């Protein structure tokens, strides 16, 4: 019976892969007038997938292995199969918990909201978006009720992105992270001012695009990205997507001016892609062939981007080659000036452009506000002020308008509530994994300096990537690092690197 269920899941994964290919093409190559047909194509495949996920036949097979009401295994299965069935059941419940008319209403509201949000942000008019945000909050509360939860309805939403993680887990982690980052920010700002450091104006530079592409491709190869099982292309918003176990795509974005844009996105997406390429191929389509969680995924991209490539030792070993690659643009810029520029700390209103330190505060603020929205302890009309107050409290800056403030991110208009925390959890996990790598490889800094990345990749393959959903994110980090998930390693890393 389990075999037949696994085959059904693999069929669904094939269809999902087709959908990913269609979406990838939409972002990378598709001519603009194809958009309606593409929407239709993706919609048709999505309905077939949904029908399979909610079919009576699938339900009956699953009920032979697990009690669909209690979630208790009712067949004789070994430990591994029992765990697999439990994970399949969790997915099945999520796919079947929401009534069809609710799902339809939800996607109608979300699709309209995103348009309205765009307009509201362009016109700097929160009142325009407010009624939609109100609806989205109401729908998410309803969704939490359908999915079921203990303690806070926010936990049901969180579980969609970071299974098993709850508000009572995150609150103490984020409190520690927030206090530490706020304190560190003030110290760093004083130090930067004393040293007369200024933010580098990338607009004054002009980089060759082909040179940037080539350097990034070289790094992807050094990281161990398998070009026989994937490729890189360009898109407006960089992303990683999986069509099949042996076909993982990444995209990057090249700026003529800011040379770090292409480099950062190539490495970041490369980290995500190494994870996808490192998942067990034979389990593709089943929970064991899927990434553990969004936070663990983000830990992989951040580890490569910030801990490995945006480190002083990496640039000690690679700056001359980089200068040569993009010559003459950086010929007269010293390594110190360059490194100071890419690690300059400055509070800003824009999360996606934030430095490593203030990034955590952007996330913390969103988490605190989301919880209040879902718990109903704040009125939507009060959100802009709440947002601005938090920016002032944590970063000492106050948005001048709602376009700079509450209307910053697309997430809420897209119905994504409970997603933000995974970014910071990912950073905490990356910090703990890096400490473990330091213990595993006493010459880690030399390896990073010389670009000897393969042992790092293989270690991650073995200890992180191959796990799939056999463990939760928290379990995985605790078993690999031997430490409880916490903000300590992250704070220590930020202090050592930036102060
Ligand atoms: Zn990412």
Coordinates of C-alpha atoms and ligand atoms in Angstrom, one line a residue:
X1 CA 0.0 0.0 0.0
X2 CA 2.8 2.4 0.9
X3 CA 4.4 1.6 -2.5
X4 CA 1.3 2.7 -4.3
X5 CA 1.0 5.9 -2.2
X6 CA 4.6 6.7 -3.0
X7 CA 3.9 6.2 -6.7
X8 CA 1.0 8.6 -6.5
X9 CA 3.2 11.2 -4.8
X10 CA 5.9 10.8 -7.5
X11 CA 3.2 11.4 -10.2
X12 CA 2.2 14.5 -8.3
X13 CA 5.8 15.6 -8.2
X14 CA 6.1 15.2 -11.9
X15 CA 3.2 17.5 -12.4
X16 CA 4.6 20.0 -9.9
X17 CA 7.8 19.9 -11.9
X18 CA 6.0 20.8 -15.0
X19 CA 4.3 23.7 -13.2
X20 CA 7.7 24.9 -11.9
X21 CA 9.1 24.7 -15.5
X22 CA 6.2 26.9 -16.7
X23 CA 6.8 29.4 -13.9
X24 CA 10.5 29.4 -14.4
X25 CA 10.0 30.1 -18.1
X26 CA 7.6 32.9 -17.3
X27 CA 10.3 34.6 -15.2
X28 CA 13.2 33.9 -17.5
X29 CA 12.2 33.8 -21.2
X30 CA 8.4 34.1 -21.8
X31 CA 7.3 36.9 -24.1
X32 CA 4.8 39.3 -22.4
X33 CA 1.8 38.4 -24.5
X34 CA 2.0 34.8 -23.5
X35 CA 0.9 35.6 -19.9
X36 CA -2.8 34.7 -20.3
X37 CA -2.1 31.4 -21.9
X38 CA 0.6 30.7 -19.3
X39 CA -1.8 31.4 -16.4
X40 CA -4.3 29.0 -18.0
X41 CA -1.6 26.3 -18.4
X42 CA -0.5 26.6 -14.8
X43 CA -4.1 26.7 -13.6
X44 CA -4.9 23.5 -15.4
X45 CA -2.0 21.6 -14.1
X46 CA -2.7 23.0 -10.6
X47 CA -6.2 21.6 -10.7
X48 CA -5.0 18.2 -11.7
X49 CA -2.5 18.2 -8.8
X50 CA -5.2 19.3 -6.4
X51 CA -7.6 16.7 -7.6
X52 CA -5.0 14.0 -7.0
X53 CA -4.1 15.3 -3.5
X54 CA -7.7 15.3 -2.5
X55 CA -8.9 12.2 -4.3
X56 CA -11.0 9.5 -2.6
X57 CA -8.7 6.8 -3.9
X58 CA -5.6 8.4 -2.2
X59 CA -7.6 8.9 1.0
X60 CA -8.6 5.3 1.1
X61 CA -5.1 4.0 0.6
X62 CA -3.7 6.3 3.3
X63 CA -6.5 5.3 5.7
X64 CA -5.2 1.7 5.5
X65 CA -1.9 2.9 7.1
X66 CA -2.9 5.7 9.4
X67 CA -6.1 6.7 11.2
X68 CA -7.1 9.9 9.4
X69 CA -8.8 11.3 12.5
X70 CA -6.2 10.7 15.1
X71 CA -3.0 10.5 13.1
X72 CA -2.1 7.1 14.7
X73 CA -0.4 4.5 12.6
X74 CA -2.6 1.5 12.2
X75 CA -0.5 -0.9 10.1
X76 CA 2.7 -2.7 11.0
X77 CA 5.4 -0.5 9.6
X78 CA 9.1 -0.1 10.6
X79 CA 10.2 3.1 12.2
X80 CA 11.3 4.8 9.0
X81 CA 8.1 3.9 7.0
X82 CA 6.0 5.0 10.0
X83 CA 7.7 8.4 10.0
X84 CA 7.2 8.7 6.2
X85 CA 3.5 7.9 6.5
X86 CA 3.2 10.5 9.3
X87 CA 4.7 13.1 7.1
X88 CA 2.6 12.1 4.1
X89 CA -0.5 12.3 6.4
X90 CA 0.5 15.9 7.6
X91 CA 0.6 17.0 4.0
X92 CA -2.7 15.3 3.2
X93 CA -4.3 17.0 6.1
X94 CA -3.1 20.4 4.9
X95 CA -4.3 19.7 1.4
X96 CA -7.7 18.6 2.6
X97 CA -8.3 20.8 5.7
X98 CA -9.5 23.8 3.7
X99 CA -13.0 23.7 2.1
X100 CA -13.0 24.3 -1.7
X101 CA -15.0 27.5 -1.4
X102 CA -12.6 28.9 1.2
X103 CA -9.6 28.2 -1.1
X104 CA -11.3 29.9 -4.0
X105 CA -12.2 33.0 -1.9
X106 CA -8.7 33.1 -0.5
X107 CA -7.0 33.1 -3.9
X108 CA -9.5 35.7 -5.2
X109 CA -8.7 38.0 -2.3
X110 CA -4.9 37.4 -2.6
X111 CA -4.8 38.0 -6.3
X112 CA -6.8 41.3 -5.9
X113 CA -4.8 42.3 -2.9
X114 CA -1.5 42.1 -4.7
X115 CA -2.7 44.5 -7.3
X116 CA -4.1 46.9 -4.7
X117 CA -0.9 46.7 -2.6
X118 CA 1.2 47.6 -5.6
X119 CA -1.0 50.6 -6.3
X120 CA -1.1 51.6 -2.6
X121 CA 2.7 51.5 -2.4
X122 CA 3.2 53.5 -5.5
X123 CA 0.7 56.1 -4.3
X124 CA 1.9 55.8 -0.7
X125 CA -1.7 55.3 0.4
X126 CA -2.2 52.8 3.2
X127 CA -6.0 53.4 3.4
X128 CA -6.3 51.8 -0.1
X129 CA -4.7 48.6 1.1
X130 CA -6.2 48.5 4.6
X131 CA -9.5 46.8 3.8
X132 CA -7.7 44.1 1.9
X133 CA -5.2 43.5 4.7
X134 CA -8.2 43.3 7.0
X135 CA -9.7 40.6 4.8
X136 CA -6.4 38.7 4.6
X137 CA -6.0 38.7 8.3
X138 CA -9.6 37.4 8.7
X139 CA -9.0 34.7 6.2
X140 CA -5.8 33.7 7.8
X141 CA -7.5 33.4 11.2
X142 CA -10.1 31.2 9.5
X143 CA -7.4 29.2 7.9
X144 CA -5.8 28.6 11.3
X145 CA -9.1 27.4 12.6
X146 CA -9.5 24.9 9.8
X147 CA -5.9 23.7 10.2
X148 CA -6.2 23.5 14.0
X149 CA -3.7 24.7 16.6
X150 CA -2.7 24.9 20.3
X151 CA -2.0 28.1 22.2
X152 CA -2.0 30.7 19.4
X153 CA -3.7 30.7 15.9
X154 CA -0.4 32.0 14.7
X155 CA 1.1 28.6 15.4
X156 CA -1.1 27.0 12.6
X157 CA 0.3 29.5 10.1
X158 CA 3.8 29.1 11.3
X159 CA 3.5 25.4 10.9
X160 CA 2.9 25.9 7.1
X161 CA 6.5 27.1 6.7
X162 CA 8.4 25.8 9.7
X163 CA 6.8 22.6 10.8
X164 CA 6.8 22.0 14.6
X165 CA 7.9 25.6 15.5
X166 CA 5.6 27.6 17.7
X167 CA 5.3 31.1 19.2
X168 CA 6.6 29.8 22.5
X169 CA 9.7 28.5 20.7
X170 CA 10.3 31.6 18.7
X171 CA 9.5 34.3 21.3
X172 CA 12.6 33.7 23.5
X173 CA 14.9 33.2 20.5
X174 CA 13.8 36.5 18.9
X175 CA 13.9 38.4 22.2
X176 CA 17.5 37.4 22.6
X177 CA 18.3 38.2 19.0
X178 CA 16.5 41.5 19.1
X179 CA 18.2 42.8 22.2
X180 CA 21.6 41.7 21.0
X181 CA 21.2 43.2 17.5
X182 CA 19.9 46.5 18.8
X183 CA 22.8 46.8 21.2
X184 CA 25.4 45.8 18.6
X185 CA 23.9 48.2 16.1
X186 CA 24.5 51.2 18.4
X187 CA 28.1 50.1 19.1
X188 CA 28.9 49.6 15.4
X189 CA 27.3 52.9 14.4
X190 CA 29.6 54.7 16.9
X191 CA 32.6 52.8 15.7
X192 CA 31.9 53.5 12.0
X193 CA 31.4 57.2 12.8
X194 CA 34.6 57.4 14.8
X195 CA 36.5 55.7 12.0
X196 CA 34.9 58.1 9.4
X197 CA 33.6 55.2 7.4
X198 CA 31.0 56.0 4.8
X199 CA 28.8 53.8 2.6
X200 CA 30.3 53.2 -0.8
X201 CA 28.4 54.8 -3.6
X202 CA 28.0 51.9 -6.1
X203 CA 26.3 54.2 -8.6
X204 CA 29.7 55.8 -9.3
X205 CA 31.0 52.4 -10.6
X206 CA 30.4 50.7 -14.0
X207 CA 30.9 47.0 -14.2
X208 CA 31.0 44.8 -17.3
X209 CA 28.0 42.4 -17.1
X210 CA 29.7 39.5 -18.9
X211 CA 32.6 39.6 -16.5
X212 CA 30.3 39.5 -13.5
X213 CA 28.4 36.6 -15.0
X214 CA 31.6 34.6 -15.6
X215 CA 32.9 35.2 -12.1
X216 CA 29.6 34.1 -10.6
X217 CA 29.6 31.0 -12.7
X218 CA 33.1 30.2 -11.7
X219 CA 32.1 30.4 -8.0
X220 CA 29.0 28.2 -8.5
X221 CA 31.3 25.6 -10.0
X222 CA 33.8 25.9 -7.1
X223 CA 30.9 25.5 -4.6
X224 CA 30.1 22.2 -6.2
X225 CA 27.0 23.1 -8.1
X226 CA 26.4 20.3 -10.6
X227 CA 25.9 21.8 -14.0
X228 CA 24.9 18.4 -15.4
X229 CA 21.9 18.5 -13.0
X230 CA 21.1 22.2 -13.3
X231 CA 21.8 25.6 -14.8
X232 CA 21.9 29.3 -14.1
X233 CA 19.9 32.0 -16.0
X234 CA 18.9 35.6 -15.5
X235 CA 15.6 37.0 -14.0
X236 CA 14.4 40.1 -12.4
X237 CA 14.0 38.4 -9.0
X238 CA 16.6 35.7 -8.4
X239 CA 15.2 32.3 -7.3
X240 CA 15.9 28.6 -7.2
X241 CA 13.4 26.1 -8.5
X242 CA 13.3 22.3 -8.9
X243 CA 11.8 20.6 -11.9
X244 CA 13.1 17.1 -11.0
X245 CA 15.7 15.4 -8.8
X246 CA 18.2 16.0 -11.5
X247 CA 17.2 19.4 -12.7
X248 CA 17.6 22.3 -10.3
X249 CA 17.6 25.8 -11.7
X250 CA 19.0 29.0 -10.3
X251 CA 18.7 32.6 -11.5
X252 CA 20.6 35.7 -10.8
X253 CA 20.3 39.4 -11.5
X254 CA 23.1 41.6 -12.7
X255 CA 23.5 45.3 -11.9
X256 CA 25.8 47.5 -13.9
X257 CA 26.7 49.4 -10.8
X258 CA 26.4 47.3 -7.7
X259 CA 28.7 44.4 -8.3
X260 CA 27.6 42.6 -5.1
X261 CA 24.1 42.1 -6.5
X262 CA 24.9 39.4 -9.0
X263 CA 27.5 37.9 -6.7
X264 CA 25.3 37.7 -3.7
X265 CA 22.3 36.3 -5.5
X266 CA 24.4 33.7 -7.4
X267 CA 25.9 32.5 -4.1
X268 CA 22.6 32.7 -2.2
X269 CA 20.6 30.8 -4.8
X270 CA 23.6 28.5 -5.2
X271 CA 23.3 27.6 -1.5
X272 CA 19.6 26.8 -2.0
X273 CA 20.5 24.8 -5.1
X274 CA 23.2 22.7 -3.4
X275 CA 20.6 21.7 -0.9
X276 CA 18.1 20.7 -3.6
X277 CA 20.8 18.8 -5.5
X278 CA 21.8 17.1 -2.2
X279 CA 18.4 15.7 -1.3
X280 CA 18.1 11.9 -1.7
X281 CA 17.3 11.3 -5.4
X282 CA 15.5 8.0 -4.8
X283 CA 13.1 9.7 -2.4
X284 CA 12.2 12.5 -4.8
X285 CA 8.5 13.3 -4.6
X286 CA 8.1 12.0 -1.0
X287 CA 8.6 14.0 2.2
X288 CA 12.0 12.3 2.7
X289 CA 13.1 13.8 -0.6
X290 CA 12.0 17.3 0.4
X291 CA 13.9 20.0 2.3
X292 CA 13.4 19.8 6.0
X293 CA 12.0 23.3 6.3
X294 CA 12.2 26.8 5.0
X295 CA 14.5 27.9 7.8
X296 CA 16.9 25.1 7.1
X297 CA 16.8 26.0 3.4
X298 CA 17.6 29.6 4.2
X299 CA 20.4 28.4 6.5
X300 CA 22.1 26.9 3.4
X301 CA 21.8 30.0 1.2
X302 CA 23.0 32.3 4.0
X303 CA 25.8 30.1 5.1
X304 CA 27.4 30.3 1.6
X305 CA 26.5 33.9 1.0
X306 CA 27.4 35.6 4.3
X307 CA 29.6 33.2 6.3
X308 CA 31.7 31.9 3.5
X309 CA 31.8 34.3 0.6
X310 CA 31.1 37.6 2.3
X311 CA 33.9 36.8 4.8
X312 CA 37.2 38.6 5.2
X313 CA 39.2 35.4 4.6
X314 CA 37.4 34.7 1.3
X315 CA 38.3 38.1 0.0
X316 CA 41.8 37.9 1.3
X317 CA 42.2 35.0 -1.1
X318 CA 40.0 36.1 -4.0
X319 CA 40.1 39.9 -4.2
X320 CA 43.0 40.1 -6.7
X321 CA 41.4 37.6 -9.0
X322 CA 38.1 39.5 -8.7
X323 CA 39.7 42.8 -9.5
X324 CA 41.3 41.3 -12.5
X325 CA 38.0 39.8 -13.6
X326 CA 36.1 43.1 -13.5
X327 CA 39.1 45.2 -14.4
X328 CA 39.5 48.2 -14.6
X329 CA 36.6 49.1 -12.4
X330 CA 38.0 48.1 -9.0
X331 CA 41.7 48.6 -9.9
X332 CA 42.1 51.5 -7.6
X333 CA 39.8 50.2 -4.8
X334 CA 41.8 48.5 -2.0
X335 CA 40.7 45.3 -0.4
X336 CA 39.9 47.1 2.9
X337 CA 37.8 49.7 1.1
X338 CA 35.9 46.9 -0.7
X339 CA 35.4 44.8 2.3
X340 CA 34.2 47.7 4.4
X341 CA 31.8 48.6 1.7
X342 CA 30.2 45.2 1.5
X343 CA 29.9 44.9 5.3
X344 CA 28.9 48.5 6.0
X345 CA 26.0 48.7 8.5
X346 CA 23.3 51.2 8.1
X347 CA 19.7 51.1 9.3
X348 CA 17.2 51.5 6.4
X349 CA 13.6 51.0 5.7
X350 CA 14.1 48.4 3.0
X351 CA 14.4 44.8 4.2
X352 CA 15.6 43.3 0.9
X353 CA 18.5 45.8 0.8
X354 CA 19.4 45.5 4.5
X355 CA 22.8 44.6 5.8
X356 CA 23.3 41.4 7.8
X357 CA 22.7 43.0 11.2
X358 CA 19.7 45.2 10.6
X359 CA 18.1 42.4 8.5
X360 CA 17.4 40.6 11.8
X361 CA 15.6 43.6 13.2
X362 CA 13.5 44.0 10.0
X363 CA 12.3 40.4 10.6
X364 CA 11.8 40.8 14.3
X365 CA 9.5 43.8 13.7
X366 CA 7.4 41.9 11.1
X367 CA 7.1 38.9 13.4
X368 CA 5.9 41.0 16.4
X369 CA 3.4 42.8 14.2
X370 CA 2.1 39.6 12.5
X371 CA 1.5 38.0 15.9
X372 CA -0.6 41.0 17.0
X373 CA -2.6 40.9 13.7
X374 CA -3.5 37.3 14.1
X375 CA -4.1 37.5 17.8
X376 CA -6.4 40.5 17.2
X377 CA -4.6 42.8 19.6
X378 CA -4.1 45.6 17.1
X379 CA -6.5 47.4 14.7
X380 CA -5.5 47.5 11.1
X381 CA -5.9 51.3 11.1
X382 CA -3.2 51.4 13.9
X383 CA -0.7 49.3 12.0
X384 CA 1.2 52.1 10.3
X385 CA 2.0 53.8 13.6
X386 CA 2.9 50.5 15.3
X387 CA 5.3 49.8 12.4
X388 CA 6.9 53.2 12.6
X389 CA 7.2 53.0 16.4
X390 CA 9.0 49.7 16.1
X391 CA 11.5 51.0 13.5
X392 CA 12.2 53.9 15.8
X393 CA 12.6 51.7 18.8
X394 CA 14.9 49.1 17.2
X395 CA 16.8 51.0 14.6
X396 CA 16.5 54.7 15.5
X397 CA 14.9 55.6 12.2
X398 CA 11.2 56.5 11.5
X399 CA 9.6 56.0 8.1
X400 CA 8.2 59.2 6.6
X401 CA 5.3 57.5 4.9
X402 CA 3.7 54.2 4.6
X403 CA 5.4 53.3 1.3
X404 CA 8.7 53.4 3.4
X405 CA 6.8 51.7 6.3
X406 CA 4.0 49.2 6.5
X407 CA 3.7 48.8 2.7
X408 CA 7.3 47.6 2.4
X409 CA 6.9 43.9 1.6
X410 CA 4.7 41.9 -0.8
X411 CA 4.3 39.1 1.7
X412 CA 1.0 40.1 3.5
X413 CA -0.7 41.1 0.3
X414 CA 0.2 37.6 -1.0
X415 CA -1.4 36.0 2.1
X416 CA 2.0 35.0 3.5
X417 CA 1.7 35.4 7.2
X418 CA 4.0 33.3 9.4
X419 CA 6.7 33.2 6.7
X420 CA 9.0 36.0 7.9
X421 CA 10.4 34.3 11.0
X422 CA 12.0 31.5 8.8
X423 CA 14.5 34.1 7.5
X424 CA 16.0 34.8 10.9
X425 CA 15.7 31.2 12.1
X426 CA 17.7 30.3 9.0
X427 CA 20.4 32.8 10.0
X428 CA 20.6 31.3 13.5
X429 CA 20.9 27.9 12.1
X430 CA 23.6 29.0 9.6
X431 CA 25.6 30.4 12.5
X432 CA 25.4 27.2 14.5
X433 CA 26.3 25.1 11.4
X434 CA 29.3 27.3 10.7
X435 CA 30.6 26.8 14.3
X436 CA 30.2 23.1 13.7
X437 CA 32.1 23.4 10.5
X438 CA 34.9 25.2 12.4
X439 CA 35.2 22.2 14.7
X440 CA 35.0 19.7 11.9
X441 CA 37.6 21.4 9.8
X442 CA 40.4 23.0 11.9
X443 CA 41.8 24.7 8.7
X444 CA 38.4 26.0 7.6
X445 CA 39.6 29.6 7.1
X446 CA 42.4 28.4 4.8
X447 CA 39.9 26.4 2.8
X448 CA 37.7 29.4 2.4
X449 CA 40.6 31.6 1.5
X450 CA 41.8 29.2 -1.2
X451 CA 38.4 28.3 -2.5
X452 CA 38.7 24.7 -1.3
X453 CA 34.9 24.3 -1.0
X454 CA 34.3 20.7 -1.9
X455 CA 34.8 19.3 1.6
X456 CA 32.3 21.8 2.9
X457 CA 29.7 20.9 0.3
X458 CA 30.2 17.2 0.9
X459 CA 29.8 17.7 4.7
X460 CA 26.6 19.6 4.2
X461 CA 25.4 16.9 1.8
X462 CA 26.0 14.2 4.4
X463 CA 24.8 15.9 7.5
X464 CA 22.1 18.4 6.4
X465 CA 20.9 17.8 2.8
X466 CA 20.4 14.0 2.9
X467 CA 18.1 14.2 6.0
X468 CA 15.0 15.5 4.1
X469 CA 11.9 15.6 6.3
X470 CA 13.1 12.7 8.5
X471 CA 13.6 15.3 11.2
X472 CA 12.2 18.8 11.9
X473 CA 14.4 21.8 11.4
X474 CA 15.0 22.2 15.1
X475 CA 15.8 18.5 15.5
X476 CA 18.2 18.6 12.6
X477 CA 20.2 21.5 13.9
X478 CA 20.3 20.1 17.4
X479 CA 21.5 16.7 16.2
X480 CA 24.1 18.1 13.8
X481 CA 25.5 20.8 16.0
X482 CA 24.9 19.2 19.5
X483 CA 23.5 22.6 20.6
X484 CA 20.0 23.9 21.2
X485 CA 18.7 26.2 18.6
X486 CA 19.6 29.7 19.8
X487 CA 20.6 33.2 18.8
X488 CA 24.0 33.0 20.6
X489 CA 26.1 31.8 17.7
X490 CA 24.5 34.4 15.3
X491 CA 25.2 37.3 17.7
X492 CA 28.7 36.1 18.3
X493 CA 29.4 35.9 14.6
X494 CA 27.9 39.4 13.9
X495 CA 29.9 40.9 16.7
X496 CA 33.2 39.3 15.6
X497 CA 32.7 40.2 11.9
X498 CA 31.2 43.6 12.2
X499 CA 32.7 45.1 15.4
Ligands
LIG1 ZN1 16.8 32.5 0.2

